[in-house]
Amino acid sequence: MVEDGSKAKGDLPEKTVEELETVAIRFSGDSGDGMQLAGGRFTSATALAGNDLSTLPDFPAEIRAPAGTLAGVSGFQINFSSLDIHTPGDSPDVLVAMNPAALKANVQDLRRNGIIIVNTDNFNDKNLAKAGYETNPLEDESLSAYRVFQVDISKLTRLALQDMGLSPGMVDRSKNFFALGLMFWLYHRPMEQTLEWIQTRFKADPQIAEANTRAFNTGYNFGETTELFTTSYEVRQAQYAPGRYRNIMGNDALAMGLVAASRLSGLRILYGSYPITPASDILHALARYKNFGVLTFQAEDEIAAVGSAIGASFGGLLGVTGTSGPGLALKAESINLAMMVELPLVVIDVQRGGPSTGLPTKTEQADLLQAIFGRNSESPVPVVAPATPGDCFFMAIEAVRLAVKYMTPVLFMSDGNLGTGAEPWLIPHVDDLPKIEVNFRTDPEGFQPYIRNPDTLGRPWAIPGTPGLEHRLGGIEKEELTGNVSYDPQNHERMVRLRAEKVARIAQDIPPLEIEGDSTGDLLIVGWGSTYGAITTAVSHFRAKGAKVSMVHLRHLNPLPSDLGDILSQFKKVLVPELNLGQLLKLIRAEYLVDAVGLNKIQGQPFKVSEIEAKITELTGVSL
């Protein structure tokens, strides 16, 4: 069903409002069409409206792909609901397509009878050919399974701004706000905060602020007055636990977690990083917190970045470094140095599709084995991973706590889906955050640089320049206690085993695993990282049908929780979904000798709930 909304009649049509529980919208267009901005503003308004939400930005890998091509398509999906949700949605209900390439790249994901809103001005012969269309899909029957609304978004934006004296290029850059205004009307989003944001964001250029405001209001009023849309939709507020909430992205939550850890520990943080997608936002976010004593350093390469962080820890600060994908490989030798000299260091890896440069803007979970084993010789380091964007805050604090308590580098494994995704986040009270104790050695009596805490096996943290605590550090093997260079075979084995035992003892600091569902049953699903949302949703669906399906989600990956083996033994089958070829699966099968099976996806995209549900049905015989 194709409808033309190029002309709106003077008489206001009668409008109806339909209430929905959940809606997934995907904004899509050329990389210069401002779809990320539109999706972000819709997300902020949806958070203010009180809906639960989850987002999935989808960036093109090319910095500037040819306009109108499939390679340049940029998208932003938001799933919002009056219910508790955990994923950005399997299939969008609405697709806003700003050009033919955006339509072609996304229409196959749209649910049957879903809504398509197209910017008809861009559906000319040239753009159709760039997208690979032989005929215009708005004129043939290829979109008959959907509700298609044709809107002259570019033309209507130009009419709204025609008296402002702006160049055609500047006018066209406002068309995303027209589309945004239309979607605000269609789904009853509050406008005030976005109007204020426009004025603040573009205060340096009042004319651009006025253009975007006009386009936004015009899109909203178009929805209100045109005969094209006779129905708008309302999604009621979700029920939240009492407290103060904010909408948060994973990378921002991680930055805030590091700042909180700095305050909890009394340590200043130096964040040394080389810009790399999708970890760069952490550097940008932390640079805004210099008033909290945070130091940020943009290094010339990955090795310099981690070296600066190690140097900061040597000097009594908390050294943190961040990277994505191939950057972790470049940091490996320096991580080994931090492990050898036993200094606290937090290494953040926002995983992306690989190998090599791979899929730089897409998500993956394929760095786990590299994080645990990817250094020369015996080089054990703790590995932690958040489950949701908001959980990045808490696991950042946990990474700092472990690094300081056990005097060791800690790897923090986020991924592109977590780092750039967003969700409502209950702001914690400071009193509820864990304490981080830091004890610098100051007493020279009995000091040895490698004397160890009997509980943690961590060595003393002695700041250079402290009287009587002179000592040497370096990558050559150290003599036990004294830290002198040693090539003695027996000493080497003792030191290797001590460093391994130190990491193994972290298991005593890991809380018992929480089982979602029964403690025994037919199937246990074990997940880690950003698979949490899809697994949780799938398990809840099957449990509602009475199936004996449960899940645990691992936030500590090295060492593994001490109760995991006992939990695994209580289930007939074990499933491990991962965005890789089965890396956690290998660890579980080797460590616990269970016949676990994997569900593996390596497409640069997160799991759909339906994909996990299909595997559960295969393993249990239970259908939804």
Coordinates of C-alpha atoms in Angstrom, one line a residue:
M1 CA 0.0 0.0 0.0
V2 CA 1.7 3.2 -1.2
E3 CA 0.4 6.6 -0.1
D4 CA 1.5 10.0 -1.3
G5 CA 1.8 12.7 1.2
S6 CA 3.3 15.4 -0.9
K7 CA 0.3 17.7 -0.4
A8 CA -1.6 18.4 2.8
K9 CA -5.1 19.8 2.6
G10 CA -6.2 22.8 4.5
D11 CA -8.9 21.1 6.5
L12 CA -7.5 19.1 9.4
P13 CA -8.2 15.4 9.0
E14 CA -9.7 13.5 11.8
K15 CA -6.9 11.7 13.7
T16 CA -7.0 8.6 15.9
V17 CA -4.5 7.4 18.5
E18 CA -3.6 3.7 18.8
E19 CA -1.9 2.4 21.9
L20 CA 1.1 0.1 21.5
E21 CA 3.2 -1.9 24.0
T22 CA 6.5 -1.9 22.0
V23 CA 7.8 -0.2 18.9
A24 CA 11.2 -0.6 17.1
I25 CA 12.1 2.3 14.7
R26 CA 15.1 2.4 12.4
F27 CA 16.3 5.7 11.0
S28 CA 18.4 5.1 7.9
G29 CA 20.0 7.3 5.2
D30 CA 23.3 8.4 3.8
S31 CA 26.2 8.9 6.2
G32 CA 25.7 12.6 5.7
D33 CA 22.0 12.6 6.4
G34 CA 22.3 12.9 10.2
M35 CA 20.6 9.6 11.1
Q36 CA 22.8 9.1 14.2
L37 CA 21.8 12.6 15.5
A38 CA 18.1 12.0 14.7
G39 CA 18.2 8.6 16.5
G40 CA 20.0 10.1 19.4
R41 CA 17.5 12.9 19.9
F42 CA 14.6 10.5 19.5
T43 CA 16.2 8.3 22.2
S44 CA 16.6 11.2 24.6
A45 CA 13.0 12.2 24.2
T46 CA 11.9 8.6 24.6
A47 CA 13.8 8.4 27.9
L48 CA 12.1 11.6 29.1
A49 CA 8.8 10.0 28.1
G50 CA 9.5 7.2 30.6
N51 CA 9.7 4.3 28.2
D52 CA 12.2 1.5 28.6
L53 CA 14.5 1.5 25.6
S54 CA 17.5 -0.1 23.9
T55 CA 19.4 1.2 20.9
L56 CA 21.7 0.0 18.1
P57 CA 23.6 2.6 16.1
D58 CA 25.0 1.1 12.9
F59 CA 27.8 3.1 11.2
P60 CA 29.3 2.7 7.8
A61 CA 33.0 1.7 7.9
E62 CA 34.1 4.2 5.3
I63 CA 34.8 7.7 6.5
R64 CA 32.9 9.1 3.5
A65 CA 31.6 6.5 1.1
P66 CA 30.1 7.7 -2.2
A67 CA 26.8 9.4 -1.5
G68 CA 23.8 7.2 -2.2
T69 CA 25.6 3.9 -2.2
L70 CA 24.9 0.9 0.0
A71 CA 28.4 1.3 1.5
G72 CA 27.5 4.7 2.8
V73 CA 24.2 3.7 4.6
S74 CA 24.1 4.8 8.2
G75 CA 21.4 3.5 10.6
F76 CA 20.1 3.9 14.1
Q77 CA 17.5 1.5 15.6
I78 CA 15.6 2.2 18.9
N79 CA 13.3 -0.2 20.6
F80 CA 11.1 1.4 23.2
S81 CA 8.3 -0.1 25.3
S82 CA 5.9 0.2 28.2
L83 CA 7.4 -3.2 29.3
D84 CA 10.8 -4.3 30.4
I85 CA 13.0 -4.8 27.3
H86 CA 16.6 -5.9 26.8
T87 CA 17.4 -5.6 23.1
P88 CA 17.0 -3.1 20.3
G89 CA 14.5 -5.4 18.6
D90 CA 14.8 -8.2 16.1
S91 CA 12.7 -6.6 13.2
P92 CA 11.9 -2.9 13.1
D93 CA 8.2 -1.9 13.0
V94 CA 9.1 1.4 11.2
L95 CA 11.8 2.2 8.7
V96 CA 12.6 5.8 7.9
A97 CA 14.5 5.7 4.6
M98 CA 16.1 8.9 3.3
N99 CA 17.2 7.4 0.0
P100 CA 17.0 4.3 -2.2
A101 CA 20.2 2.8 -0.7
A102 CA 18.8 3.1 2.8
L103 CA 15.6 1.3 1.7
K104 CA 17.4 -1.5 -0.1
A105 CA 19.9 -2.1 2.8
N106 CA 17.2 -2.4 5.4
V107 CA 13.8 -3.4 4.0
Q108 CA 14.5 -7.1 4.4
D109 CA 14.7 -6.6 8.2
L110 CA 11.3 -4.9 8.4
R111 CA 8.5 -6.9 9.8
R112 CA 5.6 -7.8 7.5
N113 CA 3.0 -4.9 7.3
G114 CA 5.6 -2.6 8.9
I115 CA 5.6 1.1 8.1
I116 CA 8.1 2.6 5.6
I117 CA 8.4 6.4 5.4
V118 CA 10.5 7.4 2.4
N119 CA 12.0 10.7 1.3
T120 CA 10.6 10.6 -2.3
D121 CA 12.8 13.5 -3.5
N122 CA 15.8 11.2 -3.5
F123 CA 14.1 8.4 -5.5
N124 CA 15.4 9.6 -8.8
D125 CA 17.0 7.6 -11.6
K126 CA 20.6 8.4 -10.5
N127 CA 20.1 7.4 -6.9
L128 CA 18.1 4.3 -7.8
A129 CA 20.9 3.2 -10.0
K130 CA 23.5 3.8 -7.3
A131 CA 21.5 1.5 -5.0
G132 CA 21.2 -1.2 -7.6
Y133 CA 17.5 -0.8 -8.3
E134 CA 16.4 -1.6 -11.9
T135 CA 12.9 -0.2 -11.3
N136 CA 11.6 2.3 -8.7
P137 CA 10.3 0.2 -5.7
L138 CA 7.8 3.0 -5.0
E139 CA 6.1 2.3 -8.4
D140 CA 6.3 -1.5 -8.7
E141 CA 4.8 -4.1 -6.4
S142 CA 8.0 -5.0 -4.5
L143 CA 6.9 -3.2 -1.3
S144 CA 3.3 -4.6 -1.3
A145 CA 3.9 -6.4 2.1
Y146 CA 4.5 -3.0 3.8
R147 CA 2.6 0.2 4.5
V148 CA 4.5 2.8 2.5
F149 CA 4.2 6.5 3.1
Q150 CA 5.8 8.8 0.6
V151 CA 6.8 12.2 1.9
D152 CA 8.7 14.9 0.0
I153 CA 11.0 15.5 3.0
S154 CA 13.7 17.4 1.1
K155 CA 11.3 19.5 -0.8
L156 CA 9.2 20.4 2.3
T157 CA 12.4 21.3 4.2
R158 CA 13.4 23.6 1.4
L159 CA 10.0 25.3 1.4
A160 CA 10.2 25.8 5.2
L161 CA 13.6 27.4 5.0
Q162 CA 13.3 29.2 1.6
D163 CA 13.4 32.8 3.1
M164 CA 16.5 32.2 5.3
G165 CA 19.1 32.8 2.6
L166 CA 21.0 29.5 3.3
S167 CA 22.9 27.6 0.6
P168 CA 21.1 24.5 -0.8
G169 CA 23.6 22.3 0.9
M170 CA 22.9 23.9 4.3
V171 CA 19.2 23.6 3.8
D172 CA 19.4 19.9 2.9
R173 CA 21.4 19.2 6.1
S174 CA 18.2 20.1 8.1
K175 CA 16.0 17.5 6.5
N176 CA 16.9 15.0 9.3
F177 CA 15.1 17.4 11.7
F178 CA 12.0 17.4 9.5
A179 CA 12.0 13.5 9.6
L180 CA 12.6 13.7 13.4
G181 CA 9.7 16.1 13.9
L182 CA 7.4 13.8 11.9
M183 CA 8.4 10.8 14.1
F184 CA 7.9 12.9 17.2
W185 CA 4.3 13.6 16.2
L186 CA 3.7 10.0 15.1
Y187 CA 4.8 8.5 18.4
H188 CA 3.9 11.4 20.8
R189 CA 7.4 12.3 21.9
P190 CA 7.9 15.5 24.0
M191 CA 9.4 18.3 21.9
E192 CA 10.6 20.8 24.5
Q193 CA 13.9 19.2 25.4
T194 CA 14.9 18.7 21.8
L195 CA 14.1 22.3 21.0
E196 CA 16.2 23.4 23.9
W197 CA 19.0 21.1 22.7
I198 CA 19.0 22.6 19.2
Q199 CA 19.5 26.1 20.7
T200 CA 22.3 24.9 22.9
R201 CA 24.0 22.7 20.3
F202 CA 24.0 25.4 17.6
K203 CA 24.3 28.5 19.7
A204 CA 27.5 29.5 17.9
D205 CA 25.4 29.8 14.7
P206 CA 21.9 31.1 15.4
Q207 CA 20.9 30.8 11.8
I208 CA 21.6 27.1 11.8
A209 CA 19.7 26.8 15.1
E210 CA 16.7 28.5 13.5
A211 CA 16.9 26.3 10.4
N212 CA 16.9 23.1 12.4
T213 CA 14.1 24.4 14.7
R214 CA 11.9 25.3 11.7
A215 CA 12.5 22.0 10.0
F216 CA 11.7 20.1 13.3
N217 CA 8.5 22.0 13.8
T218 CA 7.5 21.7 10.2
G219 CA 7.9 17.9 10.3
Y220 CA 5.8 17.8 13.4
N221 CA 3.1 20.0 12.0
F222 CA 3.1 18.1 8.7
G223 CA 2.2 14.9 10.6
E224 CA -0.6 16.8 12.5
T225 CA -2.2 18.4 9.4
T226 CA -1.6 16.0 6.5
E227 CA -4.2 13.5 5.4
L228 CA -1.4 11.0 4.9
F229 CA -1.2 9.9 8.5
T230 CA -4.6 9.3 10.1
T231 CA -3.3 7.4 13.1
S232 CA -0.6 8.2 15.6
Y233 CA 0.7 5.9 18.3
E234 CA 1.2 6.1 22.0
V235 CA 3.5 3.9 24.1
R236 CA 2.8 4.3 27.8
Q237 CA 5.5 4.8 30.5
A238 CA 7.3 1.7 31.7
Q239 CA 7.3 0.7 35.4
Y240 CA 10.6 1.5 36.9
A241 CA 12.0 0.9 40.4
P242 CA 12.1 4.1 42.3
G243 CA 15.1 6.3 41.8
R244 CA 16.7 8.8 39.5
Y245 CA 17.4 7.7 35.9
R246 CA 19.3 8.9 32.9
N247 CA 19.8 7.6 29.4
I248 CA 23.4 6.4 29.0
M249 CA 25.6 4.9 26.4
G250 CA 28.1 2.2 27.3
N251 CA 31.2 4.2 26.5
D252 CA 29.9 7.1 28.6
A253 CA 29.0 4.8 31.5
L254 CA 32.5 3.3 31.3
A255 CA 34.1 6.8 31.5
M256 CA 31.9 7.7 34.5
G257 CA 32.8 4.4 36.1
L258 CA 36.5 5.2 35.8
V259 CA 35.9 8.7 37.3
A260 CA 33.9 7.1 40.2
A261 CA 36.7 4.6 40.8
S262 CA 39.2 7.4 40.9
R263 CA 37.1 9.1 43.6
L264 CA 36.5 5.9 45.5
S265 CA 40.2 5.0 45.5
G266 CA 41.7 8.5 45.9
L267 CA 43.8 7.9 42.8
R268 CA 44.1 10.3 39.9
I269 CA 43.6 8.5 36.6
L270 CA 45.7 8.9 33.5
Y271 CA 43.9 7.6 30.4
G272 CA 46.3 7.1 27.5
S273 CA 44.7 6.2 24.3
Y274 CA 45.1 6.2 20.5
P275 CA 41.9 7.0 18.6
I276 CA 40.2 3.9 17.3
T277 CA 36.6 3.0 16.5
P278 CA 34.5 2.2 18.5
A279 CA 36.6 3.1 21.6
S280 CA 37.4 6.7 20.8
D281 CA 34.3 8.0 22.6
I282 CA 35.9 7.0 25.9
L283 CA 38.8 9.4 25.4
H284 CA 36.3 12.1 24.4
A285 CA 34.2 11.5 27.5
L286 CA 37.1 11.4 30.0
A287 CA 38.5 14.6 28.6
R288 CA 35.4 16.4 29.9
Y289 CA 36.2 15.3 33.5
K290 CA 39.5 17.1 34.0
N291 CA 38.0 19.0 36.9
F292 CA 37.8 15.6 38.7
G293 CA 41.5 15.1 38.4
V294 CA 41.4 12.9 35.3
L295 CA 44.3 13.2 32.9
T296 CA 43.8 12.3 29.3
F297 CA 46.6 11.7 26.8
Q298 CA 46.1 11.1 23.1
A299 CA 49.1 9.2 22.0
E300 CA 50.7 8.8 18.6
D301 CA 50.1 5.0 18.6
E302 CA 48.8 2.1 20.6
I303 CA 52.2 1.2 22.1
A304 CA 52.8 4.8 23.4
A305 CA 49.3 4.9 24.8
V306 CA 49.7 1.8 27.0
G307 CA 53.3 2.8 27.9
S308 CA 52.0 6.1 29.2
A309 CA 49.5 4.3 31.4
I310 CA 52.1 2.0 32.8
G311 CA 54.3 4.9 33.6
A312 CA 51.4 6.6 35.4
S313 CA 50.9 3.5 37.6
F314 CA 54.6 3.4 38.3
G315 CA 54.3 7.0 39.5
G316 CA 51.3 6.3 41.8
L317 CA 48.4 7.2 39.5
L318 CA 46.0 4.7 38.1
G319 CA 47.0 4.0 34.5
V320 CA 44.2 3.2 32.1
T321 CA 44.4 2.6 28.4
G322 CA 41.7 1.8 25.8
T323 CA 41.5 0.4 22.3
S324 CA 39.5 -1.8 19.9
G325 CA 40.3 -4.8 17.9
P326 CA 43.8 -4.8 16.4
G327 CA 45.0 -2.2 19.0
L328 CA 44.9 -5.0 21.7
A329 CA 47.5 -7.0 19.7
L330 CA 49.8 -3.9 19.6
K331 CA 49.5 -3.5 23.3
A332 CA 50.3 -7.1 24.1
E333 CA 54.0 -6.7 24.9
S334 CA 53.4 -3.8 27.2
I335 CA 50.6 -5.7 29.0
N336 CA 53.1 -8.4 29.6
L337 CA 55.5 -5.8 31.1
A338 CA 52.8 -4.6 33.5
M339 CA 52.1 -8.2 34.4
M340 CA 55.8 -8.9 35.0
V341 CA 56.5 -5.8 37.1
E342 CA 53.1 -6.3 38.8
L343 CA 51.6 -2.8 38.6
P344 CA 47.9 -2.0 38.5
L345 CA 46.7 -1.2 35.0
V346 CA 43.3 -1.3 33.3
V347 CA 43.2 -2.2 29.6
I348 CA 39.8 -1.5 27.9
D349 CA 39.0 -3.4 24.6
V350 CA 35.8 -2.3 22.9
Q351 CA 35.7 -5.3 20.6
R352 CA 34.9 -4.9 16.9
G353 CA 34.7 -7.2 13.9
G354 CA 38.1 -8.5 12.7
P355 CA 40.6 -9.9 12.1
S356 CA 43.1 -7.1 11.1
T357 CA 41.1 -4.0 10.2
G358 CA 38.1 -6.2 9.6
L359 CA 34.7 -4.5 10.2
P360 CA 35.8 -1.4 12.2
T361 CA 32.3 -0.1 12.9
K362 CA 30.6 -3.5 13.6
T363 CA 30.4 -5.5 16.8
E364 CA 32.0 -8.9 17.7
Q365 CA 33.2 -10.9 20.7
A366 CA 36.2 -12.5 19.1
D367 CA 39.0 -11.1 21.3
L368 CA 38.4 -13.2 24.4
L369 CA 41.1 -15.8 23.8
Q370 CA 43.6 -13.1 22.9
A371 CA 42.7 -11.3 26.2
I372 CA 43.4 -14.4 28.2
F373 CA 46.2 -16.1 26.3
G374 CA 47.4 -13.6 23.7
R375 CA 50.9 -12.8 25.1
N376 CA 54.1 -14.6 25.0
S377 CA 54.9 -17.2 27.7
E378 CA 52.8 -17.7 30.9
S379 CA 51.1 -14.3 31.2
P380 CA 47.9 -14.6 33.3
V381 CA 45.7 -11.5 33.7
P382 CA 42.2 -11.0 35.1
V383 CA 39.5 -10.5 32.5
V384 CA 36.1 -8.9 33.2
A385 CA 33.1 -8.0 30.9
P386 CA 30.0 -5.9 31.3
A387 CA 26.6 -7.2 30.3
T388 CA 24.7 -4.0 29.4
P389 CA 25.6 -0.4 28.6
G390 CA 24.8 0.7 32.1
D391 CA 26.8 -2.2 33.5
C392 CA 29.9 -0.7 32.0
F393 CA 29.9 1.7 34.9
F394 CA 30.0 -1.0 37.6
M395 CA 32.4 -3.2 35.8
A396 CA 34.8 -0.3 35.3
I397 CA 34.9 0.1 39.1
E398 CA 35.4 -3.7 39.5
A399 CA 38.3 -3.6 37.1
V400 CA 40.0 -0.8 39.1
R401 CA 39.3 -2.6 42.4
L402 CA 40.9 -5.8 41.2
A403 CA 43.9 -4.1 39.6
V404 CA 44.7 -2.2 42.8
K405 CA 44.0 -5.0 45.2
Y406 CA 45.9 -7.7 43.4
M407 CA 48.6 -5.4 41.7
T408 CA 47.9 -6.6 38.2
P409 CA 46.8 -5.4 34.8
V410 CA 43.1 -6.2 34.2
L411 CA 41.4 -6.5 30.8
F412 CA 38.0 -5.0 30.4
M413 CA 36.1 -6.6 27.5
S414 CA 33.4 -4.4 26.1
D415 CA 32.2 -4.5 22.5
G416 CA 30.7 -2.2 19.8
N417 CA 27.2 -3.0 20.7
L418 CA 27.7 -2.2 24.4
G419 CA 29.9 0.8 23.8
T420 CA 27.6 2.7 21.4
G421 CA 24.2 1.2 22.6
A422 CA 22.1 3.0 25.2
E423 CA 19.6 2.2 27.9
P424 CA 17.9 3.9 30.9
W425 CA 20.2 3.7 33.9
L426 CA 19.4 4.0 37.5
I427 CA 22.0 6.4 38.9
P428 CA 23.5 4.6 42.0
H429 CA 24.0 6.2 45.4
V430 CA 27.6 6.8 46.3
D431 CA 27.2 5.0 49.5
D432 CA 26.2 1.8 47.6
L433 CA 29.4 1.7 45.6
P434 CA 32.2 -0.6 46.7
K435 CA 35.2 0.8 48.5
I436 CA 38.6 0.7 46.9
E437 CA 41.4 0.6 49.4
V438 CA 44.8 1.8 48.2
N439 CA 47.9 1.2 50.5
F440 CA 51.1 2.8 49.2
R441 CA 54.1 1.4 51.0
T442 CA 55.9 4.1 53.0
D443 CA 57.7 2.1 55.8
P444 CA 61.2 1.1 54.8
E445 CA 61.4 -1.4 57.6
G446 CA 61.5 -4.9 56.1
F447 CA 60.7 -3.6 52.6
Q448 CA 61.3 -5.9 49.7
P449 CA 59.7 -5.0 46.3
Y450 CA 58.4 -8.5 45.8
I451 CA 57.3 -9.4 49.3
R452 CA 53.6 -10.5 49.0
N453 CA 50.3 -10.0 50.8
P454 CA 49.5 -13.4 52.2
D455 CA 45.9 -13.2 51.0
T456 CA 46.1 -11.7 47.6
L457 CA 49.8 -12.4 46.7
G458 CA 49.9 -8.8 45.6
R459 CA 53.3 -7.0 46.0
P460 CA 53.7 -3.6 47.7
W461 CA 53.0 -0.4 45.7
A462 CA 56.0 1.8 46.4
I463 CA 56.1 5.2 44.8
P464 CA 59.4 6.3 43.3
G465 CA 61.1 8.8 45.6
T466 CA 59.8 7.4 48.8
P467 CA 62.8 7.3 51.2
G468 CA 64.2 3.9 51.8
L469 CA 62.1 2.2 49.2
E470 CA 64.5 2.3 46.3
H471 CA 64.0 -0.7 43.9
R472 CA 64.2 -1.8 40.3
L473 CA 61.5 -2.8 38.0
G474 CA 61.7 -4.3 34.5
G475 CA 60.7 -7.1 32.2
I476 CA 63.6 -9.4 32.9
E477 CA 62.7 -12.1 35.5
K478 CA 63.0 -11.0 39.1
E479 CA 64.3 -12.7 42.1
E480 CA 61.7 -13.5 44.6
L481 CA 61.4 -10.8 47.3
T482 CA 64.4 -8.7 46.2
G483 CA 63.4 -8.0 42.7
N484 CA 67.0 -8.4 41.5
V485 CA 67.5 -9.8 38.0
S486 CA 67.5 -13.5 38.2
Y487 CA 68.1 -16.3 35.6
D488 CA 67.9 -19.1 38.2
P489 CA 65.6 -21.9 36.8
Q490 CA 63.9 -22.7 40.2
N491 CA 63.3 -19.0 40.9
H492 CA 61.7 -18.5 37.5
E493 CA 59.3 -21.4 38.1
R494 CA 58.4 -20.0 41.5
M495 CA 57.7 -16.6 40.1
V496 CA 55.6 -17.9 37.2
R497 CA 53.5 -20.0 39.6
L498 CA 53.1 -17.1 42.1
R499 CA 51.8 -14.8 39.3
A500 CA 49.4 -17.4 38.1
E501 CA 48.2 -18.2 41.7
K502 CA 47.7 -14.5 42.3
V503 CA 45.2 -14.3 39.4
A504 CA 43.6 -17.6 40.4
R505 CA 42.9 -16.2 43.9
I506 CA 40.7 -13.5 42.4
A507 CA 38.0 -16.2 42.2
Q508 CA 37.6 -15.7 46.0
D509 CA 36.6 -12.1 45.3
I510 CA 33.9 -13.1 42.7
P511 CA 30.3 -13.2 44.1
P512 CA 28.2 -16.3 43.5
L513 CA 26.6 -16.5 40.1
E514 CA 23.0 -15.5 39.8
I515 CA 20.9 -18.1 38.0
E516 CA 18.0 -16.7 36.0
G517 CA 15.5 -19.5 36.4
D518 CA 15.7 -22.8 38.2
S519 CA 19.0 -24.1 39.6
T520 CA 18.5 -27.4 37.7
G521 CA 16.8 -28.3 34.4
D522 CA 17.0 -29.3 30.8
L523 CA 19.1 -26.5 29.4
L524 CA 21.4 -23.8 30.8
I525 CA 22.5 -20.9 28.6
V526 CA 25.8 -19.4 29.5
G527 CA 26.6 -15.9 28.1
W528 CA 29.0 -13.1 28.4
G529 CA 29.1 -9.5 27.2
S530 CA 26.4 -8.0 25.0
T531 CA 24.6 -11.3 24.4
Y532 CA 22.9 -10.7 27.8
G533 CA 19.8 -8.9 26.3
A534 CA 18.9 -11.5 23.6
I535 CA 19.6 -14.4 26.0
T536 CA 17.5 -12.9 28.8
T537 CA 14.6 -12.2 26.5
A538 CA 14.7 -15.7 24.9
V539 CA 14.9 -17.5 28.2
S540 CA 12.0 -15.5 29.6
H541 CA 9.8 -16.4 26.6
F542 CA 10.5 -20.2 27.1
R543 CA 10.1 -20.0 30.9
A544 CA 6.7 -18.4 30.3
K545 CA 5.8 -21.6 28.4
G546 CA 6.9 -23.8 31.3
A547 CA 10.2 -24.9 29.7
K548 CA 13.0 -25.8 32.1
V549 CA 15.5 -23.3 30.6
S550 CA 17.8 -21.2 32.8
M551 CA 20.8 -18.9 32.2
V552 CA 23.9 -17.5 33.9
H553 CA 25.8 -14.5 32.5
L554 CA 29.5 -14.3 33.2
R555 CA 31.1 -10.9 34.1
H556 CA 34.4 -12.5 35.3
L557 CA 36.0 -14.5 32.6
N558 CA 39.5 -15.1 34.0
P559 CA 39.4 -16.6 36.5
L560 CA 35.9 -18.1 36.0
P561 CA 33.6 -18.0 39.0
S562 CA 34.3 -20.8 41.5
D563 CA 30.7 -22.0 41.5
L564 CA 30.3 -22.3 37.7
G565 CA 31.3 -26.0 37.6
D566 CA 28.7 -27.0 40.1
I567 CA 26.0 -25.0 38.3
L568 CA 26.9 -26.6 34.9
S569 CA 26.6 -30.1 36.4
Q570 CA 22.9 -29.5 37.3
F571 CA 21.7 -29.3 33.7
K572 CA 21.2 -31.8 31.0
K573 CA 22.5 -29.5 28.2
V574 CA 24.6 -26.4 28.1
L575 CA 24.4 -23.7 25.3
V576 CA 26.9 -20.9 24.9
P577 CA 25.9 -18.2 22.4
E578 CA 28.8 -16.0 21.2
L579 CA 29.6 -13.5 18.5
N580 CA 32.6 -15.6 17.6
L581 CA 33.4 -19.2 16.6
G582 CA 33.2 -20.5 20.1
Q583 CA 35.8 -19.0 22.4
L584 CA 34.1 -19.2 25.7
L585 CA 32.8 -22.5 24.6
K586 CA 36.3 -23.9 24.3
L587 CA 37.2 -22.6 27.8
I588 CA 34.1 -24.2 29.4
R589 CA 34.5 -27.5 27.6
A590 CA 38.2 -27.7 28.6
E591 CA 37.8 -26.5 32.2
Y592 CA 34.7 -28.5 33.2
L593 CA 34.6 -31.4 30.7
V594 CA 31.0 -30.7 29.8
D595 CA 29.5 -31.4 26.4
A596 CA 28.5 -27.8 25.9
V597 CA 27.3 -26.7 22.4
G598 CA 27.8 -23.3 20.8
L599 CA 25.6 -20.9 18.9
N600 CA 27.9 -18.7 16.9
K601 CA 27.4 -15.6 14.7
I602 CA 30.1 -13.6 13.0
Q603 CA 28.2 -11.0 11.0
G604 CA 29.1 -7.8 12.8
Q605 CA 25.6 -7.7 14.2
P606 CA 24.2 -8.7 17.6
F607 CA 22.1 -11.8 18.1
K608 CA 18.4 -11.6 17.3
V609 CA 16.2 -13.1 20.0
S610 CA 14.7 -15.3 17.4
E611 CA 18.1 -16.9 16.6
I612 CA 18.6 -17.9 20.2
E613 CA 15.0 -19.1 20.5
A614 CA 15.4 -21.3 17.4
K615 CA 18.5 -23.0 19.0
I616 CA 16.6 -23.5 22.3
T617 CA 13.8 -25.2 20.4
E618 CA 16.4 -27.4 18.6
L619 CA 18.0 -28.5 21.9
T620 CA 14.8 -28.9 24.0
G621 CA 12.1 -29.7 21.5
V622 CA 9.9 -27.0 23.0
S623 CA 8.4 -24.5 20.6
L624 CA 7.0 -21.1 21.3

